[in-house]
CSV table of C-alpha atoms in Angstrom, one decimal:
chain,number,residue,atom,x,y,z
T,1,ILE,CA,-93.3,73.8,29.8
T,2,LYS,CA,-91.2,72.4,32.7
T,3,MET,CA,-90.2,75.0,35.3
T,4,ALA,CA,-86.7,73.7,35.4
T,5,HIS,CA,-83.3,75.1,34.8
T,6,SER,CA,-80.6,73.3,32.8
T,7,HIS,CA,-77.5,74.0,34.9
T,8,ASN,CA,-74.2,74.1,32.9
T,9,ASP,CA,-76.3,73.2,29.8
T,10,TYR,CA,-73.2,73.2,27.5
T,11,LEU,CA,-71.9,70.0,29.3
T,12,ASN,CA,-74.9,68.0,27.9
T,13,GLU,CA,-74.4,65.8,24.9
T,14,LYS,CA,-76.7,68.1,22.9
T,15,PRO,CA,-76.3,71.6,24.4
T,16,LEU,CA,-79.5,73.7,24.0
T,17,LEU,CA,-81.4,71.0,22.1
T,18,SER,CA,-81.8,68.5,25.0
T,19,ALA,CA,-83.3,71.3,27.2
T,20,LEU,CA,-85.6,72.6,24.4
T,21,ASN,CA,-86.8,69.1,23.5
T,22,ASN,CA,-87.7,68.6,27.1
T,23,ASN,CA,-89.4,72.0,27.3
T,24,PHE,CA,-87.1,73.5,30.0
T,25,LYS,CA,-88.0,77.0,31.0
T,26,SER,CA,-84.4,78.0,31.6
T,27,ILE,CA,-80.9,77.3,30.3
T,28,GLU,CA,-77.6,78.4,31.8
T,29,VAL,CA,-74.4,78.9,29.8
T,30,ASP,CA,-71.0,80.1,31.2
T,31,VAL,CA,-69.1,82.5,28.9
T,32,PHE,CA,-65.5,83.8,28.8
T,33,LEU,CA,-64.5,86.9,26.8
T,34,LEU,CA,-61.4,86.4,24.7
T,35,ASN,CA,-60.5,88.7,21.8
T,36,SER,CA,-64.1,89.9,21.4
T,37,GLU,CA,-65.5,86.4,21.2
T,38,LEU,CA,-67.6,84.9,23.9
T,39,TYR,CA,-66.5,81.3,24.4
T,40,VAL,CA,-68.6,78.7,26.3
T,41,GLY,CA,-67.1,76.5,28.9
T,42,HIS,CA,-66.8,75.8,32.6
T,43,ASN,CA,-63.2,77.0,32.8
T,44,TRP,CA,-60.4,78.3,30.5
T,45,LEU,CA,-59.2,74.8,29.8
T,46,GLN,CA,-62.5,73.8,28.3
T,47,LEU,CA,-62.8,76.6,25.8
T,48,ARG,CA,-62.8,75.6,22.1
T,49,ARG,CA,-62.6,77.8,19.0
T,50,ASN,CA,-65.9,76.6,17.6
T,51,LYS,CA,-67.8,76.8,20.9
T,52,THR,CA,-69.0,80.4,21.1
T,53,ILE,CA,-72.3,81.6,22.5
T,54,GLU,CA,-73.5,82.3,18.9
T,55,LYS,CA,-72.7,78.9,17.5
T,56,LEU,CA,-74.0,76.8,20.4
T,57,TYR,CA,-77.0,79.0,21.4
T,58,LEU,CA,-78.0,82.2,19.7
T,59,ASP,CA,-77.7,81.0,16.0
T,60,GLN,CA,-79.7,77.9,16.7
T,61,LEU,CA,-82.4,79.7,18.7
T,62,TRP,CA,-82.6,82.3,15.9
T,63,GLU,CA,-83.1,79.5,13.4
T,64,ILE,CA,-85.9,77.9,15.5
T,65,TYR,CA,-87.5,81.3,16.1
T,66,ASN,CA,-87.6,82.1,12.3
T,67,GLU,CA,-88.9,78.6,11.4
T,68,ASN,CA,-91.5,78.7,14.1
T,69,ASN,CA,-93.3,82.0,13.3
T,70,GLY,CA,-91.4,84.0,15.8
T,71,THR,CA,-91.6,81.7,18.8
T,72,ILE,CA,-89.4,79.1,20.6
T,73,TYR,CA,-92.2,77.7,22.8
T,74,GLU,CA,-95.9,77.8,22.0
T,75,LYS,CA,-98.3,80.2,23.7
T,76,ASN,CA,-95.4,82.7,23.5
T,77,ILE,CA,-93.8,81.3,26.6
T,78,THR,CA,-90.4,82.9,26.9
T,79,LEU,CA,-87.2,80.9,27.3
T,80,TYR,CA,-84.8,82.2,30.0
T,81,LEU,CA,-81.2,82.1,28.7
T,82,LEU,CA,-78.9,82.8,31.7
T,83,VAL,CA,-75.5,84.0,30.5
T,84,ASP,CA,-73.1,83.6,33.4
T,85,PHE,CA,-70.1,85.9,33.0
T,86,LYS,CA,-66.8,84.3,34.0
T,87,THR,CA,-64.8,87.4,32.9
T,88,ALA,CA,-64.9,91.0,34.0
T,89,SER,CA,-68.5,92.3,33.6
T,90,ASP,CA,-67.9,95.6,31.7
T,91,LYS,CA,-66.1,94.2,28.7
T,92,THR,CA,-68.0,91.0,28.7
T,93,TYR,CA,-71.3,92.9,28.8
T,94,ARG,CA,-70.3,95.2,25.9
T,95,ALA,CA,-69.3,92.2,23.8
T,96,LEU,CA,-72.6,90.4,24.5
T,97,LEU,CA,-74.6,93.5,23.6
T,98,THR,CA,-72.8,93.8,20.3
T,99,LYS,CA,-73.6,90.2,19.5
T,100,LEU,CA,-77.2,90.4,20.6
T,101,ASN,CA,-78.0,93.2,18.2
T,102,LYS,CA,-78.4,90.6,15.4
T,103,TYR,CA,-81.0,88.7,17.3
T,104,LYS,CA,-83.0,91.6,18.7
T,105,PRO,CA,-86.5,90.7,17.3
T,106,MET,CA,-86.3,87.5,19.2
T,107,LEU,CA,-85.5,89.0,22.6
T,108,THR,CA,-87.5,90.3,25.5
T,109,ARG,CA,-86.9,94.0,25.9
T,110,VAL,CA,-87.8,97.1,27.8
T,111,ILE,CA,-88.7,100.2,25.7
T,112,SER,CA,-89.1,103.3,27.9
T,113,ASP,CA,-91.2,101.7,30.7
T,114,SER,CA,-92.9,98.9,28.8
T,115,LEU,CA,-91.8,95.3,28.9
T,116,ILE,CA,-92.2,93.6,25.6
T,117,GLN,CA,-91.9,89.8,26.0
T,118,GLY,CA,-89.9,88.0,23.3
T,119,ALA,CA,-89.2,84.4,22.6
T,120,VAL,CA,-86.0,84.5,24.6
T,121,THR,CA,-85.1,86.5,27.7
T,122,ILE,CA,-81.4,87.1,28.3
T,123,ILE,CA,-80.6,87.1,32.0
T,124,ILE,CA,-77.0,88.0,33.0
T,125,SER,CA,-75.5,86.1,35.9
T,126,GLY,CA,-72.0,85.7,37.4
T,127,ASP,CA,-69.9,88.8,37.2
T,128,LYS,CA,-72.8,90.9,36.2
T,129,PRO,CA,-73.1,94.7,35.5
T,130,ASP,CA,-74.3,97.0,38.3
T,131,VAL,CA,-78.0,97.4,38.9
T,132,GLY,CA,-77.6,101.2,38.8
T,133,GLU,CA,-76.5,101.0,35.1
T,134,PHE,CA,-79.7,99.1,34.3
T,135,LYS,CA,-81.9,101.6,36.2
T,136,LYS,CA,-80.5,104.4,34.0
T,137,LYS,CA,-81.3,102.7,30.7
T,138,SER,CA,-84.8,103.2,29.3
T,139,ASN,CA,-84.2,100.7,26.5
T,140,ARG,CA,-82.7,97.3,27.3
T,141,ILE,CA,-82.5,93.8,25.8
T,142,THR,CA,-81.0,92.2,28.9
T,143,PHE,CA,-82.0,91.5,32.5
T,144,LEU,CA,-80.2,90.6,35.7
T,145,ASP,CA,-80.1,87.5,37.9
T,146,GLY,CA,-80.4,88.7,41.5
T,147,ARG,CA,-79.0,87.3,44.7
T,148,PHE,CA,-80.2,86.8,48.3
T,149,SER,CA,-78.9,90.2,49.2
T,150,ASP,CA,-81.1,91.8,46.5
T,151,ILE,CA,-84.3,90.8,48.2
T,152,GLY,CA,-86.1,93.8,49.7
T,153,MET,CA,-83.9,96.3,47.8
T,154,ASN,CA,-86.8,97.5,45.6
T,155,ILE,CA,-85.3,96.4,42.3
T,156,PRO,CA,-88.1,96.1,39.8
T,157,ASN,CA,-88.8,92.8,38.3
T,158,ASP,CA,-88.4,94.2,34.8
T,159,ILE,CA,-84.7,94.7,35.7
T,160,MET,CA,-84.3,91.6,37.8
T,161,PRO,CA,-86.9,88.9,37.1
T,162,LEU,CA,-85.0,86.1,38.9
T,163,ILE,CA,-83.3,85.6,42.2
T,164,SER,CA,-80.8,82.8,42.4
T,165,MET,CA,-78.8,81.7,45.4
T,166,SER,CA,-76.7,78.8,46.7
T,167,TRP,CA,-78.7,76.1,48.5
T,168,LEU,CA,-75.6,75.5,50.7
T,169,ASP,CA,-75.6,79.0,52.0
T,170,HIS,CA,-78.9,78.5,53.7
T,171,PHE,CA,-79.6,74.8,54.1
T,172,GLN,CA,-78.0,71.6,55.3
T,173,TRP,CA,-80.6,69.1,54.0
T,174,LYS,CA,-79.0,66.7,51.5
T,175,GLY,CA,-82.2,65.6,49.7
T,176,PHE,CA,-83.0,62.4,51.5
T,177,GLY,CA,-86.1,61.9,53.7
T,178,LYS,CA,-88.1,64.9,54.9
T,179,ILE,CA,-86.6,68.4,55.0
T,180,PRO,CA,-86.3,69.4,58.7
T,181,LYS,CA,-89.0,71.7,59.9
T,182,LYS,CA,-86.6,74.6,60.8
T,183,GLN,CA,-85.1,74.5,57.3
T,184,SER,CA,-88.5,74.2,55.7
T,185,VAL,CA,-89.7,77.4,57.5
T,186,ILE,CA,-86.6,79.3,56.3
T,187,LEU,CA,-87.2,78.0,52.7
T,188,ASP,CA,-90.8,79.2,52.9
T,189,GLU,CA,-89.7,82.7,54.1
T,190,ILE,CA,-87.2,83.1,51.3
T,191,ILE,CA,-89.7,82.0,48.6
T,192,THR,CA,-92.4,84.2,50.0
T,193,ALA,CA,-90.1,87.2,50.0
T,194,VAL,CA,-89.1,86.7,46.4
T,195,HIS,CA,-92.7,86.0,45.2
T,196,LEU,CA,-93.8,89.3,46.9
T,197,GLU,CA,-91.5,91.0,44.4
T,198,LYS,CA,-93.1,89.0,41.6
T,199,LYS,CA,-89.8,87.4,40.8
T,200,HIS,CA,-88.8,83.8,40.1
T,201,ILE,CA,-86.5,81.9,42.5
T,202,ARG,CA,-83.9,79.3,41.8
T,203,PHE,CA,-81.3,77.6,44.1
T,204,TRP,CA,-78.1,76.2,42.7
T,205,ALA,CA,-76.1,73.4,44.4
T,206,THR,CA,-79.4,71.8,45.4
T,207,PRO,CA,-79.6,68.0,45.9
T,208,ASP,CA,-80.3,66.7,42.4
T,209,ASN,CA,-82.7,63.7,43.0
T,210,LYS,CA,-86.4,63.0,42.7
T,211,ASN,CA,-87.1,63.4,46.4
T,212,ALA,CA,-85.4,66.8,46.5
T,213,TRP,CA,-87.2,68.0,43.3
T,214,ALA,CA,-90.6,67.1,44.8
T,215,VAL,CA,-89.8,68.9,48.1
T,216,LEU,CA,-88.6,72.0,46.2
T,217,GLU,CA,-91.6,72.1,43.9
T,218,HIS,CA,-94.0,71.6,46.7
T,219,ALA,CA,-92.3,74.5,48.6
T,220,GLY,CA,-92.8,76.8,45.5
T,221,VAL,CA,-89.3,77.0,44.0
T,222,ASP,CA,-90.0,78.3,40.5
T,223,LEU,CA,-87.0,76.9,38.7
T,224,ILE,CA,-85.7,73.5,39.7
T,225,ASN,CA,-81.9,73.5,39.1
T,226,THR,CA,-80.8,70.2,37.5
T,227,ASP,CA,-77.9,68.6,35.6
T,228,LYS,CA,-80.1,65.6,34.8
T,229,ILE,CA,-82.4,66.7,32.0
T,230,SER,CA,-83.8,63.4,31.0
T,231,GLU,CA,-84.2,62.1,34.5
T,232,TYR,CA,-86.0,65.2,35.6
T,233,SER,CA,-88.3,64.9,32.5
T,234,ASN,CA,-89.1,61.3,33.2
T,235,TYR,CA,-89.9,62.2,36.8
T,236,LYS,CA,-92.3,64.9,35.6
T,237,LEU,CA,-94.0,62.5,33.3
T,238,SER,CA,-94.5,60.0,36.0
T,239,ASN,CA,-96.0,62.6,38.4
């Protein structure tokens, strides 16, 4: 499995399938709620009637899951599906939960205090529900994508398995040559803090080239954010 994150996955020629064929750990999809449907796209102008989260993602994953003896990846490695809410969290979340019911057996879930790993783990990003709501629920089939401000807030990793933040908020390095020592130290501190909470870390808006991938991997970033699925895969093969 490649510890990589297919950013804006739906913009690929083959949404979902390119990332799966290249064994990406994580896939990100932006959704907009419109008349109880969750449409996939980067902005309102991109939305198309046939491009819903079910058609592009959930139905296909469900089919693979059922044809594959209840797995997506072998060794029961879970696929992260980041659902980035572009519309108000409350209604969007309710709509998502309604849709996810159908696919429940495939999903990672929390029942009372036990985490049961499924083939797909749904992580909500963007305009996400409040952590307090998640803490109240003893049964859940969704998880939260955290932010820098969530580090050190004692949020359990069975609520928030992932911390994501913008590279540009913390670093000036553009991905060429060596990362300056000062920035490297800050990077190490952030990664260590996230790993102490037993969470994964991802940066978005990172430089998207081989040199940057190598630096980020070496530093211990868990999910390498990329828009270049095949380039990243070739880079992994040659390393």
